[in-house]
Coordinates of C-alpha atoms and ligand atoms in Angstrom, one line a residue:
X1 CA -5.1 13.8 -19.2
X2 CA -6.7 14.2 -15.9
X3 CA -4.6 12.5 -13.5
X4 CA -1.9 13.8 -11.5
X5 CA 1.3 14.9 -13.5
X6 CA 3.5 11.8 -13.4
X7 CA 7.0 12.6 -13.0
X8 CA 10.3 11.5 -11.5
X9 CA 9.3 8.3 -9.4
X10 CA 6.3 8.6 -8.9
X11 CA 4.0 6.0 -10.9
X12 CA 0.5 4.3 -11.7
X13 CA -0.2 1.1 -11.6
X14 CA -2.1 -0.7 -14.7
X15 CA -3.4 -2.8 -12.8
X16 CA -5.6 -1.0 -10.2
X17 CA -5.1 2.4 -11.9
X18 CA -3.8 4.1 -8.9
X19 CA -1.4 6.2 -8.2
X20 CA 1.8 6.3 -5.6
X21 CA 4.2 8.6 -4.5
X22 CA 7.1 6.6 -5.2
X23 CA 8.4 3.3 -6.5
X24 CA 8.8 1.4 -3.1
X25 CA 5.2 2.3 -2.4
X26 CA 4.0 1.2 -5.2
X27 CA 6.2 -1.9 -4.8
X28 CA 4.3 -2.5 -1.4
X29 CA 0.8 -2.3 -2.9
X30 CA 1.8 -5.3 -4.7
X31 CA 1.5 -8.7 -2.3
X32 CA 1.1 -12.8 -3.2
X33 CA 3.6 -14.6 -5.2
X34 CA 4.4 -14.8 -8.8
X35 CA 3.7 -17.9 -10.2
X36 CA 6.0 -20.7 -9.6
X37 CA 7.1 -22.9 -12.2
X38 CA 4.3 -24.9 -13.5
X39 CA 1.6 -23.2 -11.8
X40 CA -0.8 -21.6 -13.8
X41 CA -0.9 -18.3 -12.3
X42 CA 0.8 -16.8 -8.8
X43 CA -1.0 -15.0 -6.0
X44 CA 0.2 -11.5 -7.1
X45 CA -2.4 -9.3 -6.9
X46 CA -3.0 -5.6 -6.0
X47 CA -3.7 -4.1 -2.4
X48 CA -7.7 -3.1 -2.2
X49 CA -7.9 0.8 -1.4
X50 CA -9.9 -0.7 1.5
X51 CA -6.8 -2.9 2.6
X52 CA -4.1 -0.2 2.2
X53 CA -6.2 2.1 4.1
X54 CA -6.7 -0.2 6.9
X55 CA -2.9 -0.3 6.9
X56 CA -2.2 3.0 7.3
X57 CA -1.8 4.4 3.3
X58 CA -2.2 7.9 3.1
X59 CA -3.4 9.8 0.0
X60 CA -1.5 12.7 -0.9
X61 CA -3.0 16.0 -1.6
X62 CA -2.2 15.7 -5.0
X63 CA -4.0 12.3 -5.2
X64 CA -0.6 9.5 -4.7
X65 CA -0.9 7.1 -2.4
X66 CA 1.7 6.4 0.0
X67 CA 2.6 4.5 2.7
X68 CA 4.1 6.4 5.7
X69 CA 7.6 4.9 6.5
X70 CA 7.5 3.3 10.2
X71 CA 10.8 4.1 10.7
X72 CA 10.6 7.9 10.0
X73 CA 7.3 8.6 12.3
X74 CA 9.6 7.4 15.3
X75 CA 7.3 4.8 16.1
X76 CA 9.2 1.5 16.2
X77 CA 9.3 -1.5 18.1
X78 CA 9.3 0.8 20.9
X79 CA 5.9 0.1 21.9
X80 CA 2.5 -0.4 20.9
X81 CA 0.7 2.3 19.0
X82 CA -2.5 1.4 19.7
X83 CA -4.6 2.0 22.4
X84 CA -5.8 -1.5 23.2
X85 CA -9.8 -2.4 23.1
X86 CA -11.6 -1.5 26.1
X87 CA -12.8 -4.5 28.3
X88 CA -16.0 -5.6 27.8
X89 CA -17.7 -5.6 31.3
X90 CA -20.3 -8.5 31.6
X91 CA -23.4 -6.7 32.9
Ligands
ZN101 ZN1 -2.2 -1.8 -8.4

Protein backbone atom coordinates (compact mmCIF):
# COMPACT_ATOMS: atom_id res chain seq x y z
CA UNK A 1 0.00 0.00 0.00
CA UNK A 2 1.25 3.23 -1.16
CA UNK A 3 -1.54 5.55 -1.06
CA UNK A 4 -2.62 7.74 1.54
CA UNK A 5 -4.07 6.01 4.73
CA UNK A 6 -7.76 5.88 4.03
CA UNK A 7 -9.75 6.49 7.08
CA UNK A 8 -12.94 7.98 8.47
CA UNK A 9 -14.54 9.78 5.29
CA UNK A 10 -12.18 10.24 3.39
CA UNK A 11 -12.26 7.91 0.05
CA UNK A 12 -10.91 6.88 -3.43
CA UNK A 13 -12.68 6.63 -6.25
CA UNK A 14 -12.50 3.33 -8.60
CA UNK A 15 -13.09 5.00 -11.18
CA UNK A 16 -10.36 7.62 -11.62
CA UNK A 17 -8.27 6.26 -8.76
CA UNK A 18 -8.04 9.44 -6.87
CA UNK A 19 -8.32 10.42 -3.74
CA UNK A 20 -10.66 13.08 -1.63
CA UNK A 21 -10.81 14.52 1.51
CA UNK A 22 -14.24 13.72 2.21
CA UNK A 23 -17.38 12.22 0.88
CA UNK A 24 -19.14 15.46 -0.46
CA UNK A 25 -16.01 16.10 -2.41
CA UNK A 26 -15.77 13.13 -3.80
CA UNK A 27 -19.53 13.42 -4.52
CA UNK A 28 -18.76 16.64 -6.51
CA UNK A 29 -16.05 15.06 -8.66
CA UNK A 30 -18.79 13.00 -10.04
CA UNK A 31 -21.02 15.12 -12.80
CA UNK A 32 -23.58 13.85 -15.94
CA UNK A 33 -26.56 11.78 -15.32
CA UNK A 34 -27.17 8.27 -14.53
CA UNK A 35 -28.77 6.54 -17.10
CA UNK A 36 -32.43 6.99 -17.57
CA UNK A 37 -34.61 4.24 -18.11
CA UNK A 38 -34.03 2.72 -21.38
CA UNK A 39 -30.91 4.48 -22.27
CA UNK A 40 -28.03 2.51 -22.56
CA UNK A 41 -25.76 4.24 -20.43
CA UNK A 42 -25.97 7.91 -18.51
CA UNK A 43 -23.50 10.82 -18.73
CA UNK A 44 -21.93 10.11 -15.30
CA UNK A 45 -18.51 10.36 -15.54
CA UNK A 46 -15.54 11.54 -13.50
CA UNK A 47 -14.11 15.18 -13.19
CA UNK A 48 -10.57 15.36 -15.34
CA UNK A 49 -7.71 16.47 -12.72
CA UNK A 50 -7.43 19.21 -15.41
CA UNK A 51 -11.21 20.18 -14.99
CA UNK A 52 -11.27 20.17 -11.08
CA UNK A 53 -8.15 22.14 -11.10
CA UNK A 54 -9.56 24.70 -13.28
CA UNK A 55 -12.35 24.82 -10.73
CA UNK A 56 -10.49 25.59 -7.97
CA UNK A 57 -9.72 21.67 -6.29
CA UNK A 58 -6.96 21.76 -4.09
CA UNK A 59 -4.63 18.81 -3.30
CA UNK A 60 -3.93 18.19 0.15
CA UNK A 61 -0.58 17.79 1.45
CA UNK A 62 -1.24 14.32 2.07
CA UNK A 63 -2.36 13.87 -1.49
CA UNK A 64 -6.74 14.22 -1.14
CA UNK A 65 -8.32 16.29 -3.28
CA UNK A 66 -10.73 18.67 -2.14
CA UNK A 67 -12.70 21.26 -3.12
CA UNK A 68 -12.58 24.49 -1.03
CA UNK A 69 -16.17 25.26 0.38
CA UNK A 70 -17.35 28.84 -1.25
CA UNK A 71 -19.16 29.48 1.70
CA UNK A 72 -16.32 29.15 4.19
CA UNK A 73 -13.58 31.35 2.23
CA UNK A 74 -16.12 34.32 2.76
CA UNK A 75 -16.34 34.81 -0.80
CA UNK A 76 -20.02 34.67 -1.79
CA UNK A 77 -22.20 36.30 -4.05
CA UNK A 78 -20.72 39.34 -2.65
CA UNK A 79 -18.87 40.10 -5.59
CA UNK A 80 -16.70 38.99 -8.23
CA UNK A 81 -13.49 37.24 -7.38
CA UNK A 82 -11.88 37.69 -10.37
CA UNK A 83 -10.00 40.36 -11.62
CA UNK A 84 -11.59 40.89 -15.03
CA UNK A 85 -9.37 40.51 -18.45
CA UNK A 86 -7.56 43.53 -19.36
CA UNK A 87 -8.89 45.39 -22.53
CA UNK A 88 -7.31 44.67 -25.47
CA UNK A 89 -6.27 48.12 -26.92
CA UNK A 90 -6.44 48.12 -30.89
CA UNK A 91 -3.06 49.44 -31.90
ZN1 LIG B 1 -13.40 9.48 -10.01
Amino acid sequence: MTGPTLKGCRCQCVACGEYFGSERAFDRHRVGDYAEPGQWRGTRRCLLLAEMMAAGWQRSARGFLLQPDPRRAGAGDAGPRVTLPAMEVAP
